[in-house]
Amino acid sequence: MRWNRSLIPTLRDDPADAEAVSHRLMVRAGLIRQLAAGIYVYLPLGHRVLDKVNAVIREEMNAIGGQEITMPVLQPAEIWQQSGRWDVIGAEMFRLKDRYGRDMCLGMTHEEVIAWLASKEIRSYRDLPQIWYQIQTKERDEARPRSGVLRTREFLMKDSYTLDPDAAALDRSYRAHQEAYCRIFERCGVRYIVVDSDPGMMGGSGSHEFMAPSAAGEDDVALCAACGYAANVELARGVPVTPSAPWSAPAEVATPDARTIAEVAAQLKVDPALTIKSLVFMGPAGPLLALVRGDHGLHERKLARALGAEARPAQPEEVRRHLGVAPGSIGPVKVSGVSRVLADESLREGRYVVGANREGYHLTGVAPEKDFACEFADLQVALPGEGCPRCGKPLTVERVIEIGNIFKLGTTYSEALNAVYLDESGQQRPIVMGSYGIGPARITAAAIEQRHDADGIVWPWAIAPFQVHVVPVAVKDATQSAAAEAIYAALGAAGFDVLIDDRDERAGVKFKDADLLGCPLRVTVGQGLVKEGIVEIRERATRRDHKVPRDQVLDAVKDIAARLATT
Ligand SMILES: Nc1ncnc2c1ncn2[C@@H]1O[C@H](COP(=O)(O)OP(=O)(O)OP(=O)(O)O)[C@@H](O)[C@H]1O
Ligand SMILES: [Mg+2]
Ligand SMILES: [Zn+2]
């Protein structure tokens, strides 16, 4: 590709609204432009990168027997009503009506369409197993689109679906996907961790997330270096050490003006780990109390799992109305107006400070279960330093970007949409399904998050927009220009993706842009050629320079490429 005839609008300065590194660099390197919140145009270079990521995904999906199909973005409400998700999913789904007033939606995912298709096309056990996949646009009205292409409202997803006769066969399809995913991320040059995850609104019996460590992520995973345990903190259960309490029975103490855990702990001169945070949530049966240790955070997904339903934090005015006390004084002892009291597992042992349900007072020495009735559940966010649930060694917690997600769905969707088959004995059974997603844009952004420096992107070989960036320093110099053109043509003929910067620009501008774009190799044709017949090949990642006679450039690039393509 020739720079002069291309749309590569690089920018000197960071866009004002961009925080994540990948967001800044993708805008500055001319890969993307934002049309509206969470809606992006991919410019030619951005498009090239996505295409390369998609090519890797296609190869690996085809290698495990995946068959590519294309399913519609525009979908009728009926299939979503049949699965029950029409009502379960809220504002995240774009809904619309057609000209006859029929309910329609834009696909956020395609389990329903797949189950519908399977119900029409799969007859017998002889038709199974199947792997169907697509690389298709998804529409989700995300609450907080952010970080450039990491969380957008319209995005490309590779989604695949497996159809199997039974659970054992699903296990095999699932493992094949897990292995294919590892190869995809490795080939794309993204560092990742595989973790246990919560199936959430997908339902089903098991799921894993593929997480790329990065500060720009929105998820946290708990990791154990000793035994390899790895789980999303939504699911991870750290084992905290129970601090020993100085009390043996409950007593009421005055805590004037102390409302927060920090204030109460400071006034009573106790470790915040010896206090209990009492949080009021509005659940399916009205207000309920959720208790976690003062130094812990409550994870709302964990609470939802314990309840089997969503719950939201109560407003201060709801707390006053239902419980009859101010939010800073709530406690589980003799509390009124709540239907349930759920306490985190870590509170099974020990005595703690709790609110007294009386303004300005707390109770010390309160033992859960002995001094008030409660149900125990896993509610707390796992913290670094807590014990690994498998081996007890300390956990670490790392920020990550979710780049892929795989689910064992089971028969939820096939039963709802009547996707059945006849087994060997002629008996009708529901098809056992799996669902598997990857976000090509997140792979792209994660690769940039993990591989960049102060000057720009440092692309992995496999997904770089171009592998080689040829820079004639002075295009007006006929010798330089002719040599650069010859090298550009020879590299292209040899199968490399090459960009030539044929602009009549200052060398400084061209070098800065080359660093920003981050192609793995830069071939500079300048004074060295005129004086000594030498061309310079620079590796972007290490800035290692190779001075090569002009007629050996192709061989040198091939050598370096062979090395870079495998790292
Ligand atoms: N809003 C989005 N923008 C870009 N990519 C996305 C978005 N939502 C999901 N993806 C990508 O699609 C893949 C599969 O989608 P899935 O429904 O499992 O995501 P998700 O669990 O909703 O992700 P998240 O928890 O980050 O919202 C994700 O692993 C991610 O790579
Ligand atoms: Mg989501
Ligand atoms: Zn461990």
mmCIF file of N, CA and C in Angstrom, residues 18 42 63 83 132 142 191 195 199 243 292 321 328 346 358 363 365 414 521 539 545 564:
data_model
loop_
_atom_site.group_PDB
_atom_site.id
_atom_site.type_symbol
_atom_site.label_atom_id
_atom_site.label_comp_id
_atom_site.label_asym_id
_atom_site.label_seq_id
_atom_site.Cartn_x
_atom_site.Cartn_y
_atom_site.Cartn_z
ATOM 1 N N ALA A 18 -9.566 10.108 25.559
ATOM 2 C CA ALA A 18 -9.111 8.713 25.622
ATOM 3 C C ALA A 18 -8.218 8.463 26.824
ATOM 4 N N TYR A 42 -13.865 1.689 11.387
ATOM 5 C CA TYR A 42 -12.509 1.154 11.247
ATOM 6 C C TYR A 42 -11.935 1.683 9.935
ATOM 7 N N ALA A 63 -10.045 -25.664 11.732
ATOM 8 C CA ALA A 63 -9.201 -26.804 12.106
ATOM 9 C C ALA A 63 -9.899 -27.734 13.100
ATOM 10 N N SER A 83 -37.114 -18.500 24.423
ATOM 11 C CA SER A 83 -36.020 -18.838 25.347
ATOM 12 C C SER A 83 -36.219 -18.158 26.699
ATOM 13 N N TRP A 132 -20.962 -24.842 14.406
ATOM 14 C CA TRP A 132 -21.341 -23.748 13.506
ATOM 15 C C TRP A 132 -20.780 -22.451 14.063
ATOM 16 N N GLU A 142 -24.629 -1.100 25.639
ATOM 17 C CA GLU A 142 -23.841 -1.176 26.872
ATOM 18 C C GLU A 142 -24.095 0.067 27.741
ATOM 19 N N ARG A 191 -0.869 -12.170 25.542
ATOM 20 C CA ARG A 191 -0.701 -12.938 26.786
ATOM 21 C C ARG A 191 -2.060 -13.105 27.434
ATOM 22 N N VAL A 195 -9.516 -18.678 33.064
ATOM 23 C CA VAL A 195 -10.059 -18.724 34.435
ATOM 24 C C VAL A 195 -11.463 -19.321 34.447
ATOM 25 N N PRO A 199 -21.352 -18.406 34.612
ATOM 26 C CA PRO A 199 -22.113 -18.415 33.362
ATOM 27 C C PRO A 199 -23.110 -17.253 33.241
ATOM 28 N N PRO A 243 -9.639 -12.620 62.381
ATOM 29 C CA PRO A 243 -8.881 -11.965 63.453
ATOM 30 C C PRO A 243 -9.467 -12.334 64.818
ATOM 31 N N VAL A 292 -20.942 -8.312 55.001
ATOM 32 C CA VAL A 292 -19.555 -8.709 54.721
ATOM 33 C C VAL A 292 -18.669 -8.067 55.785
ATOM 34 N N ARG A 321 -37.453 3.974 55.298
ATOM 35 C CA ARG A 321 -38.875 3.597 55.228
ATOM 36 C C ARG A 321 -39.090 2.151 55.684
ATOM 37 N N GLY A 328 -26.436 4.584 58.323
ATOM 38 C CA GLY A 328 -25.187 4.397 59.064
ATOM 39 C C GLY A 328 -25.325 3.585 60.346
ATOM 40 N N SER A 346 -17.056 -15.917 55.555
ATOM 41 C CA SER A 346 -15.960 -15.587 56.474
ATOM 42 C C SER A 346 -16.481 -15.199 57.849
ATOM 43 N N ARG A 358 -29.761 1.845 66.059
ATOM 44 C CA ARG A 358 -30.085 2.996 66.896
ATOM 45 C C ARG A 358 -29.006 4.014 66.586
ATOM 46 N N LEU A 363 -23.035 -2.290 68.419
ATOM 47 C CA LEU A 363 -22.878 -3.424 69.327
ATOM 48 C C LEU A 363 -21.506 -4.027 69.083
ATOM 49 N N GLY A 365 -18.796 -7.330 69.984
ATOM 50 C CA GLY A 365 -18.824 -8.730 70.431
ATOM 51 C C GLY A 365 -19.982 -9.558 69.909
ATOM 52 N N SER A 414 -32.074 -25.615 23.711
ATOM 53 C CA SER A 414 -32.660 -26.609 22.807
ATOM 54 C C SER A 414 -34.035 -27.039 23.328
ATOM 55 N N LEU A 521 8.819 -4.342 11.040
ATOM 56 C CA LEU A 521 10.096 -3.990 10.404
ATOM 57 C C LEU A 521 9.974 -2.682 9.639
ATOM 58 N N GLU A 539 14.168 -3.370 13.651
ATOM 59 C CA GLU A 539 13.102 -4.111 14.321
ATOM 60 C C GLU A 539 12.410 -3.163 15.281
ATOM 61 N N ASP A 545 19.044 -2.597 14.761
ATOM 62 C CA ASP A 545 19.258 -2.205 13.367
ATOM 63 C C ASP A 545 20.115 -3.227 12.637
ATOM 64 N N LEU A 564 10.651 -13.461 13.876
ATOM 65 C CA LEU A 564 9.577 -12.686 14.506
ATOM 66 C C LEU A 564 8.222 -13.395 14.426
#
